[in-house]
PDB file of C-alpha atoms in Angstrom:
ATOM      1  CA  MET N   1      80.483  84.239  98.980  1.00 39.00           C
ATOM      2  CA  THR N   2      80.243  87.461  97.061  1.00 44.00           C
ATOM      3  CA  ASP N   3      82.648  88.775  94.119  1.00 51.00           C
ATOM      4  CA  ASP N   4      85.053  91.427  94.753  1.00 53.00           C
ATOM      5  CA  GLY N   5      83.324  94.038  93.561  1.00 53.00           C
ATOM      6  CA  THR N   6      79.651  93.689  95.966  1.00 54.00           C
ATOM      7  CA  THR N   7      82.588  92.871  99.046  1.00 57.00           C
ATOM      8  CA  ALA N   8      83.995  96.220  98.169  1.00 54.00           C
ATOM      9  CA  ALA N   9      80.409  97.828  97.950  1.00 53.00           C
ATOM     10  CA  ALA N  10      78.887  96.742 100.837  1.00 56.00           C
ATOM     11  CA  ALA N  11      81.611  97.338 103.061  1.00 55.00           C
ATOM     12  CA  ALA N  12      81.961 100.773 101.309  1.00 54.00           C
ATOM     13  CA  GLY N  13      78.665 101.992 102.235  1.00 64.00           C
ATOM     14  CA  THR N  14      79.229 101.409 106.008  1.00 86.00           C
ATOM     15  CA  LEU N  15      83.127 102.563 106.226  1.00 92.00           C
ATOM     16  CA  GLY N  16      84.028 105.900 105.062  1.00 96.00           C
ATOM     17  CA  TYR N  17      87.180 106.594 102.789  1.00 96.00           C
ATOM     18  CA  GLU N  18      88.771 107.635 106.043  1.00 97.00           C
ATOM     19  CA  GLN N  19      87.765 105.283 108.492  1.00 97.00           C
ATOM     20  CA  ALA N  20      88.683 102.704 105.750  1.00 97.00           C
ATOM     21  CA  ARG N  21      92.329 103.856 105.306  1.00 98.00           C
ATOM     22  CA  ASP N  22      92.982 104.456 109.115  1.00 98.00           C
ATOM     23  CA  GLU N  23      92.099 100.821 109.855  1.00 98.00           C
ATOM     24  CA  LEU N  24      94.534  99.498 107.180  1.00 98.00           C
ATOM     25  CA  ILE N  25      97.561 101.885 108.374  1.00 98.00           C
ATOM     26  CA  GLU N  26      97.022 100.114 112.003  1.00 98.00           C
ATOM     27  CA  VAL N  27      96.644  96.765 110.266  1.00 98.00           C
ATOM     28  CA  VAL N  28      99.803  97.637 108.166  1.00 98.00           C
ATOM     29  CA  ARG N  29     101.681  98.748 110.807  1.00 98.00           C
ATOM     30  CA  ARG N  30     100.633  95.666 113.132  1.00 97.00           C
ATOM     31  CA  LEU N  31     101.961  93.442 110.178  1.00 97.00           C
ATOM     32  CA  GLU N  32     104.877  95.349 109.805  1.00 97.00           C
ATOM     33  CA  ALA N  33     105.433  94.855 113.537  1.00 97.00           C
ATOM     34  CA  GLY N  34     105.136  91.196 113.724  1.00 95.00           C
ATOM     35  CA  GLY N  35     105.017  89.001 116.921  1.00 95.00           C
ATOM     36  CA  THR N  36     101.275  87.233 115.612  1.00 95.00           C
ATOM     37  CA  THR N  37     100.969  83.602 115.348  1.00 97.00           C
ATOM     38  CA  LEU N  38     100.503  82.856 111.588  1.00 97.00           C
ATOM     39  CA  GLU N  39      96.555  82.825 112.199  1.00 98.00           C
ATOM     40  CA  GLU N  40      96.341  86.307 113.365  1.00 97.00           C
ATOM     41  CA  SER N  41      98.703  87.574 110.496  1.00 97.00           C
ATOM     42  CA  LEU N  42      95.951  85.845 108.030  1.00 98.00           C
ATOM     43  CA  ALA N  43      93.663  87.399 109.498  1.00 98.00           C
ATOM     44  CA  LEU N  44      95.027  90.717 109.327  1.00 98.00           C
ATOM     45  CA  TRP N  45      95.934  90.214 105.345  1.00 98.00           C
ATOM     46  CA  GLU N  46      92.732  89.505 105.083  1.00 98.00           C
ATOM     47  CA  ARG N  47      91.649  92.510 106.673  1.00 98.00           C
ATOM     48  CA  GLY N  48      93.812  94.976 104.638  1.00 98.00           C
ATOM     49  CA  GLU N  49      93.339  93.050 101.672  1.00 98.00           C
ATOM     50  CA  GLU N  50      89.093  94.263 102.449  1.00 97.00           C
ATOM     51  CA  LEU N  51      90.184  97.880 103.588  1.00 98.00           C
ATOM     52  CA  ALA N  52      92.210  98.847 100.023  1.00 98.00           C
ATOM     53  CA  LYS N  53      89.458  96.965  98.430  1.00 97.00           C
ATOM     54  CA  VAL N  54      87.143  99.473 100.636  1.00 97.00           C
ATOM     55  CA  CYS N  55      89.603 102.654 100.074  1.00 97.00           C
ATOM     56  CA  ARG N  56      89.868 101.926  95.895  1.00 97.00           C
ATOM     57  CA  HIS N  57      85.961 101.350  95.622  1.00 97.00           C
ATOM     58  CA  TRP N  58      85.948 105.198  97.384  1.00 96.00           C
ATOM     59  CA  LEU N  59      88.479 106.510  94.798  1.00 97.00           C
ATOM     60  CA  GLU N  60      87.584 105.205  91.957  1.00 97.00           C
ATOM     61  CA  GLY N  61      84.180 106.832  92.696  1.00 96.00           C
ATOM     62  CA  ALA N  62      85.748 109.517  93.322  1.00 96.00           C
ATOM     63  CA  ARG N  63      87.595 109.866  89.880  1.00 97.00           C
ATOM     64  CA  ALA N  64      84.172 108.576  88.351  1.00 96.00           C
ATOM     65  CA  ARG N  65      82.741 112.053  89.642  1.00 96.00           C
ATOM     66  CA  LEU N  66      85.996 114.096  88.790  1.00 95.00           C
ATOM     67  CA  ASP N  67      85.568 112.995  85.515  1.00 95.00           C
ATOM     68  CA  ALA N  68      82.047 113.561  84.664  1.00 94.00           C
ATOM     69  CA  ALA N  69      82.143 117.184  86.439  1.00 94.00           C
ATOM     70  CA  LEU N  70      85.822 117.952  83.557  1.00 93.00           C
ATOM     71  CA  ALA N  71      83.146 116.564  80.542  1.00 93.00           C
ATOM     72  CA  ARG N  72      80.394 118.909  81.097  1.00 87.00           C
ATOM     73  CA  PRO N  73      80.612 121.746  79.667  1.00 82.00           C
ATOM     74  CA  GLU N  74      81.389 125.172  80.701  1.00 77.00           C
ATOM     75  CA  GLU N  75      78.270 127.276  82.260  1.00 70.00           C
ATOM     76  CA  PRO N  76      78.753 130.962  81.081  1.00 67.00           C
ATOM     77  CA  SER N  77      79.526 132.695  84.588  1.00 66.00           C
ATOM     78  CA  GLU N  78      76.969 134.839  85.425  1.00 62.00           C
ATOM     79  CA  ALA N  79      78.636 138.563  85.587  1.00 60.00           C
ATOM     80  CA  GLY N  80      80.937 136.815  82.756  1.00 56.00           C
ATOM     81  CA  GLY N  81      79.733 139.867  80.170  1.00 55.00           C
ATOM     82  CA  THR N  82      81.200 142.205  77.953  1.00 58.00           C
ATOM     83  CA  ASP N  83      82.080 145.068  77.831  1.00 52.00           C
TER      84      ASP N  83
END
């Protein structure tokens, strides 16, 4: 069995953020609707946890990229000379 970070990283390689988010929305909808067996509900819950980790992985990666971009010193604009 792999740890949560490895599982999310592996799943993120195959699922894009939007795909994982959309599937997670469907999982939540099915759980909230009820009418599933305990076994089905547990399987849905586990899938939802996996999908949430994938989404979190993508969002953390996006945050890191934004933080890195914001931390870079500003480059002078090419057209921004003084008159």
